[in-house]
Short mmCIF file of C-alpha atoms in Angstrom, two decimals:
data_model
loop_
_atom_site.label_atom_id
_atom_site.label_comp_id
_atom_site.label_asym_id
_atom_site.label_seq_id
_atom_site.Cartn_x
_atom_site.Cartn_y
_atom_site.Cartn_z
CA MET A 41 109.48 -6.57 -6.87
CA LEU A 42 109.68 -9.78 -8.46
CA PHE A 43 107.34 -11.95 -6.52
CA TYR A 44 104.34 -9.67 -6.69
CA PHE A 45 103.45 -12.02 -9.97
CA ALA A 46 103.05 -15.05 -7.31
CA PHE A 47 99.62 -13.61 -6.51
CA ALA A 48 98.51 -10.98 -9.46
CA ASN A 49 94.85 -11.44 -10.84
CA SER A 50 96.20 -11.65 -14.42
CA ALA A 51 96.69 -14.46 -17.33
CA GLN A 52 99.84 -14.05 -17.24
CA ALA A 53 100.45 -13.98 -13.12
CA TYR A 54 103.27 -16.72 -12.30
CA THR A 55 104.56 -17.57 -15.50
CA SER A 56 107.96 -16.95 -16.99
CA GLN A 57 109.06 -17.58 -20.82
CA GLU A 58 111.21 -20.68 -19.74
CA VAL A 59 108.12 -22.70 -18.60
CA LYS A 60 105.46 -21.64 -21.71
CA ALA A 61 105.45 -23.75 -24.78
CA PRO A 62 106.46 -22.16 -27.81
CA ALA A 63 103.85 -20.39 -29.99
CA GLU A 64 104.33 -22.95 -32.61
CA GLU A 65 104.08 -25.99 -31.14
CA LYS A 66 100.06 -27.26 -31.30
CA ASP A 67 98.58 -28.74 -28.05
CA ASP A 68 95.94 -30.78 -28.60
CA HIS A 69 95.47 -31.90 -24.79
CA TRP A 70 91.55 -31.51 -23.54
CA MET A 71 92.82 -29.40 -21.40
CA GLN A 72 93.91 -26.85 -23.77
CA GLY A 73 90.94 -27.57 -25.53
CA LEU A 74 89.16 -26.45 -22.73
CA HIS A 75 90.71 -23.68 -21.92
CA GLU A 76 90.07 -22.36 -25.70
CA THR A 77 86.52 -22.86 -25.25
CA VAL A 78 86.46 -20.68 -22.17
CA SER A 79 88.35 -17.80 -23.97
CA ASP A 80 86.38 -17.66 -27.19
CA SER A 81 83.32 -17.91 -25.18
CA VAL A 82 84.29 -15.08 -22.93
CA TYR A 83 85.62 -12.82 -25.92
CA GLN A 84 82.56 -13.27 -28.37
CA SER A 85 80.41 -12.39 -25.71
CA ALA A 86 82.89 -8.90 -25.27
CA GLN A 87 82.19 -8.58 -28.92
CA TRP A 88 78.70 -8.58 -29.22
CA PHE A 89 78.39 -6.27 -26.05
CA ASP A 90 80.99 -3.90 -27.58
CA SER A 91 79.29 -3.59 -30.73
CA PHE A 92 76.60 -1.97 -29.09
CA PHE A 93 78.28 1.49 -28.86
CA ILE A 94 79.80 1.23 -32.79
CA ALA A 95 78.53 3.84 -35.02
CA ASN A 96 77.14 2.95 -38.31
CA ASP A 97 80.18 3.75 -40.37
CA SER A 98 83.43 2.48 -37.69
CA GLU A 99 84.99 -0.77 -37.53
CA GLN A 100 84.87 -3.24 -35.19
CA GLN A 101 87.39 -3.26 -32.91
CA SER A 102 88.81 -6.01 -30.65
CA PRO A 103 88.15 -6.15 -26.86
CA GLN A 104 90.47 -7.98 -24.38
CA THR A 105 88.92 -10.21 -21.77
CA THR A 106 90.73 -11.75 -18.86
CA ALA A 107 88.87 -14.49 -16.76
CA LYS A 108 89.72 -16.11 -13.32
CA ILE A 109 87.52 -19.16 -12.88
CA SER A 110 88.60 -20.95 -9.15
CA PHE A 111 87.32 -23.48 -6.97
CA ALA A 112 87.84 -24.10 -3.40
CA TRP A 113 87.46 -26.57 -0.78
CA LEU A 114 87.70 -25.49 2.93
CA PRO A 115 87.34 -27.99 5.35
CA LYS A 116 87.62 -27.36 8.75
CA SER A 117 87.04 -29.04 12.58
CA ARG A 118 83.31 -27.77 12.58
CA ASP A 119 82.94 -27.42 9.18
CA TRP A 120 83.83 -30.13 6.08
CA SER A 121 81.40 -29.15 3.86
CA GLU A 122 82.06 -25.77 1.96
CA ILE A 123 83.03 -25.73 -1.15
CA LYS A 124 83.59 -22.12 -2.55
CA PRO A 125 83.26 -22.08 -6.68
CA ARG A 126 84.04 -18.20 -8.02
CA PHE A 127 84.39 -16.60 -11.27
CA ARG A 128 85.38 -12.61 -12.26
CA VAL A 129 85.72 -11.81 -15.81
CA ARG A 130 86.43 -8.46 -16.91
CA VAL A 131 86.12 -6.97 -20.21
CA LYS A 132 88.24 -3.64 -21.75
CA LEU A 133 85.79 -2.10 -24.52
CA PRO A 134 88.03 -0.72 -27.42
CA HIS A 135 85.04 2.22 -27.87
CA PHE A 136 86.20 4.10 -24.91
CA GLN A 137 89.77 4.21 -25.44
CA ASP A 138 90.08 1.35 -22.83
CA ARG A 139 89.58 3.21 -19.89
CA VAL A 140 85.87 1.56 -19.57
CA SER A 141 85.88 -2.01 -18.35
CA LEU A 142 83.15 -3.95 -17.20
CA VAL A 143 83.61 -6.64 -14.52
CA LEU A 144 81.15 -9.67 -13.46
CA SER A 145 82.21 -11.69 -10.89
CA ASP A 146 79.91 -13.44 -8.39
CA GLU A 147 82.39 -12.16 -5.40
CA THR A 148 81.55 -8.99 -2.82
CA ASP A 149 81.98 -5.69 -4.68
CA ASP A 150 85.64 -5.44 -4.89
CA GLU A 151 86.88 -6.72 -2.29
CA LEU A 152 85.44 -4.25 0.88
CA ASN A 153 85.16 -7.32 3.08
CA ASN A 154 88.96 -8.41 2.66
CA LEU A 155 92.34 -7.60 2.75
CA PRO A 156 94.33 -7.77 -0.57
CA LEU A 157 96.41 -11.04 0.41
CA GLU A 158 93.23 -12.54 2.18
CA SER A 159 92.45 -16.15 0.93
CA ALA A 160 91.41 -18.38 3.44
CA ASN A 161 87.90 -15.86 4.18
CA THR A 162 85.53 -18.92 6.14
CA LYS A 163 82.09 -16.93 6.14
CA SER A 164 79.32 -19.09 7.14
CA ASN A 165 77.27 -20.72 4.52
CA ASN A 166 74.10 -19.07 5.90
CA GLU A 167 75.85 -15.76 4.69
CA GLU A 168 74.72 -14.02 1.33
CA GLU A 169 76.80 -14.69 -1.58
CA LYS A 170 76.54 -11.48 -3.93
CA PHE A 171 76.69 -11.11 -7.88
CA SER A 172 78.07 -8.11 -9.57
CA LEU A 173 77.81 -6.80 -12.28
CA ALA A 174 79.48 -3.11 -12.89
CA LEU A 175 80.92 -0.88 -15.41
CA ASN A 176 84.23 0.37 -14.19
CA TYR A 177 85.57 3.74 -15.69
CA THR A 178 89.49 4.32 -15.25
CA GLN A 179 89.97 8.24 -15.05
CA GLU A 180 93.96 8.07 -14.34
CA LYS A 181 96.45 5.03 -14.54
CA ARG A 182 100.05 5.12 -13.40
CA ASP A 183 102.81 3.13 -11.93
CA ASP A 184 102.44 4.76 -8.76
CA ARG A 185 98.76 5.84 -9.18
CA LEU A 186 95.32 5.27 -10.15
CA MET A 187 91.83 6.52 -9.84
CA ASN A 188 88.48 5.14 -10.96
CA TYR A 189 84.68 4.95 -10.76
CA ARG A 190 82.22 1.86 -10.78
CA LEU A 191 78.94 1.88 -11.09
CA GLY A 192 76.57 -1.12 -11.23
CA PHE A 193 74.78 -3.49 -8.80
CA SER A 194 75.44 -6.24 -6.13
CA GLY A 195 73.54 -8.74 -4.45
CA GLY A 196 70.45 -7.14 -5.97
CA ASP A 197 71.71 -3.69 -4.68
CA ILE A 198 72.86 -0.69 -6.89
CA PHE A 199 75.80 0.87 -6.37
CA ALA A 200 78.60 3.60 -7.09
CA ARG A 201 81.98 3.59 -5.66
CA ALA A 202 85.19 6.15 -6.30
CA LYS A 203 88.90 4.50 -5.07
CA HIS A 204 92.02 6.46 -5.41
CA LYS A 205 95.14 4.05 -5.00
CA ARG A 206 98.62 5.97 -4.12
CA ARG A 207 102.31 4.46 -3.70
CA PHE A 208 105.19 5.87 -2.39
CA ASN A 209 109.00 4.67 -2.34
CA ILE A 210 110.24 5.60 0.89
CA SER A 211 113.43 4.25 -0.14
CA ALA A 212 115.16 1.26 -2.64
CA LYS A 213 113.30 -1.39 0.02
CA GLN A 214 110.69 0.35 1.23
CA GLY A 215 107.28 1.33 0.09
CA PHE A 216 104.07 2.63 1.25
CA LEU A 217 100.31 2.30 -0.30
CA PHE A 218 97.59 4.73 0.66
CA GLU A 219 93.88 3.92 -0.85
CA PRO A 220 90.50 5.70 0.50
CA SER A 221 87.83 4.61 -1.10
CA LEU A 222 84.19 6.16 -1.06
CA TYR A 223 80.81 4.06 -1.92
CA TYR A 224 77.04 4.42 -1.98
CA TYR A 225 74.39 1.91 -1.78
CA LEU A 226 70.57 2.16 -2.47
CA ASP A 227 70.24 0.12 0.68
CA ASP A 228 72.68 0.01 2.59
CA GLY A 229 72.97 4.16 1.98
CA LEU A 230 77.00 5.74 2.34
CA GLY A 231 79.99 3.81 3.14
CA ALA A 232 83.76 4.01 2.74
CA LYS A 233 87.10 2.42 3.62
CA LEU A 234 90.75 3.16 3.84
CA LEU A 235 93.30 0.66 3.02
CA LEU A 236 97.30 1.49 4.40
CA GLU A 237 100.11 -0.83 3.56
CA TYR A 238 103.87 -1.12 3.86
CA ASP A 239 106.06 -2.85 2.21
CA TYR A 240 109.99 -3.89 3.38
CA GLN A 241 111.75 -5.84 0.84
CA LEU A 242 114.08 -8.56 2.81
CA SER A 243 116.03 -9.71 -0.15
CA LYS A 244 115.45 -9.96 -3.80
CA LYS A 245 112.95 -12.95 -3.45
CA SER A 246 111.45 -12.00 0.35
CA GLN A 247 109.25 -9.34 1.70
CA PHE A 248 107.31 -8.24 4.70
CA ARG A 249 104.19 -6.85 4.58
CA ILE A 250 101.54 -4.77 6.91
CA ASN A 251 97.85 -4.03 5.69
CA TYR A 252 95.80 -2.13 7.70
CA SER A 253 92.18 -1.69 6.93
CA ILE A 254 88.96 0.37 8.63
CA ARG A 255 85.82 0.33 6.96
CA GLY A 256 82.64 2.46 7.82
CA SER A 257 78.71 2.58 6.46
CA ALA A 258 75.64 3.51 7.59
CA ALA A 259 74.57 0.15 7.27
CA PHE A 260 76.01 -0.77 10.09
CA SER A 261 77.12 0.60 13.48
CA GLY A 262 80.88 0.78 14.25
CA ILE A 263 84.14 0.78 12.19
CA ARG A 264 84.88 -2.34 11.31
CA TRP A 265 88.70 -2.87 11.19
CA LYS A 266 91.60 -5.48 9.76
CA HIS A 267 95.52 -6.30 10.53
CA GLY A 268 97.77 -8.44 7.90
CA PHE A 269 101.25 -9.11 9.11
CA TYR A 270 102.70 -11.17 6.05
CA LYS A 271 106.14 -12.90 4.74
CA LEU A 272 105.98 -13.44 0.89
CA ASN A 273 108.55 -15.57 -0.49
CA GLN A 274 108.99 -16.25 -4.47
CA ILE A 275 110.70 -19.97 -3.96
CA ASN A 276 111.29 -20.35 -7.87
CA GLU A 277 109.79 -19.86 -10.87
CA THR A 278 106.60 -21.21 -10.59
CA THR A 279 106.21 -21.12 -6.74
CA ALA A 280 105.56 -18.71 -4.01
CA SER A 281 104.42 -18.91 -0.27
CA VAL A 282 102.62 -16.38 2.06
CA LEU A 283 102.84 -17.11 5.61
CA SER A 284 100.16 -14.80 6.93
CA LEU A 285 99.03 -13.59 10.30
CA GLN A 286 95.45 -11.60 10.29
CA ALA A 287 92.93 -10.22 13.03
CA GLU A 288 89.55 -8.56 12.55
CA GLY A 289 86.95 -7.12 14.87
CA GLU A 290 84.84 -3.59 15.46
CA ARG A 291 85.63 -0.31 17.66
CA ASN A 292 83.09 2.00 18.22
CA GLY A 293 80.30 -0.07 18.16
CA ALA A 294 77.24 -1.61 20.45
CA ARG A 295 79.96 -3.68 22.19
CA GLY A 296 82.83 -0.79 21.72
CA PHE A 297 86.38 -2.77 21.37
CA VAL A 298 86.42 -6.60 20.58
CA VAL A 299 88.27 -8.98 18.25
CA ASP A 300 86.15 -11.15 16.08
CA LYS A 301 88.85 -13.57 14.91
CA TYR A 302 92.43 -14.16 14.73
CA THR A 303 94.02 -16.35 11.72
CA LEU A 304 97.22 -17.94 11.30
CA GLY A 305 97.88 -19.45 7.83
CA TYR A 306 100.43 -20.62 5.39
CA ARG A 307 99.73 -20.25 1.58
CA TYR A 308 101.64 -22.38 -0.64
CA ARG A 309 101.08 -21.39 -4.58
CA PHE A 310 102.32 -23.04 -7.90
CA ASN A 311 101.90 -23.43 -11.52
CA ALA A 312 101.47 -26.55 -12.93
CA LEU A 313 100.38 -28.75 -15.84
CA ARG A 314 99.64 -25.68 -18.08
CA ASP A 315 100.98 -21.90 -17.89
CA TRP A 316 97.60 -20.46 -17.10
CA LEU A 317 96.58 -23.40 -14.35
CA PHE A 318 97.29 -22.59 -10.33
CA PHE A 319 97.26 -24.72 -7.72
CA GLU A 320 96.92 -23.55 -3.94
CA ILE A 321 97.37 -25.42 -0.54
CA GLU A 322 96.79 -23.30 2.74
CA PRO A 323 96.30 -24.67 5.64
CA PHE A 324 95.15 -22.60 8.69
CA LEU A 325 94.54 -22.08 11.94
CA GLU A 326 90.66 -19.87 13.40
CA PHE A 327 90.49 -18.22 16.68
CA PRO A 328 86.66 -17.17 17.04
CA GLU A 329 85.45 -15.13 19.22
CA GLN A 330 82.22 -16.91 18.75
CA GLU A 331 83.84 -20.23 19.91
CA ASN A 332 85.71 -18.48 22.72
CA TYR A 333 88.67 -18.15 20.68
CA SER A 334 89.53 -21.98 20.49
CA THR A 335 91.32 -23.21 18.06
CA THR A 336 89.64 -24.43 14.92
CA PRO A 337 92.13 -25.97 12.33
CA GLY A 338 91.54 -25.86 8.59
CA ILE A 339 93.12 -25.81 4.93
CA VAL A 340 91.95 -24.38 1.27
CA LEU A 341 92.81 -26.65 -1.60
CA ARG A 342 92.03 -24.29 -4.31
CA VAL A 343 92.48 -24.81 -8.24
CA GLU A 344 92.59 -21.83 -10.05
CA GLY A 345 92.79 -20.75 -14.42
CA PHE A 346 93.37 -17.64 -16.14
CA PHE A 347 91.89 -17.17 -19.34
CA HIS A 348 92.64 -14.60 -21.44
CA LYS A 349 92.01 -12.98 -25.21
CA GLY A 350 92.85 -9.98 -27.22
#
């Protein structure tokens, strides 16, 4: 499905051979210098870490590093001050046959709270931001399935997680994703999440998608749920958009069934200036329960850079 690349978390996302500069051309612009400095810094740290697993008579191999750094400003009618810097670094360790990677992030562990295409998550500033460092082991990885395990700490709490992902092709235009995961936090206890996804290919460059997730944990009562309805569109080689409607809430809790919030948004993403640099503009309307479902307009302005080496 052609437009998956538009929102992929990789250094090659959202680029094509037509927009990449030829390898023989030297780019002396300060932006390219910044890109090389960050990429080299992450790579050297990965080499240093991987060297701990080398036997005395073994040769140093080259790790693969991928980093994503983004800055977002999320002004909305009741709060104009929220700025969200984000980073995520993944290092593949060659001395484990690339089955093991180190993941460093300031996001909550592997998007437990979010749907895959969720972007304008405007949680309040008083909620704790979590720093996560984990070892990720991939037991099985194919085009239609994935099985991996993760061990690390997030927000000062040690955790372990197992996740299975399976994709089914119903027909040439329809696909289904089944993704259960089980996790355990030392402080919060046992939890589980189930993500379901249905894709329908409307055209060569357009797709309709439905996401549904439920999550339970010993740390809270009831079951948290989220629905997402999306219309994805690849506009051209460097531009894509997503029209989204999301609803989230809780059931079987102290208050029974409740909808916490509705969110309607339009996300416009484009690649400009450099093949590793991306920009997003996302106006949205929130209808939160705490404001009696009154309309809260806002916008997300985001710049995102991908850094890859190895």
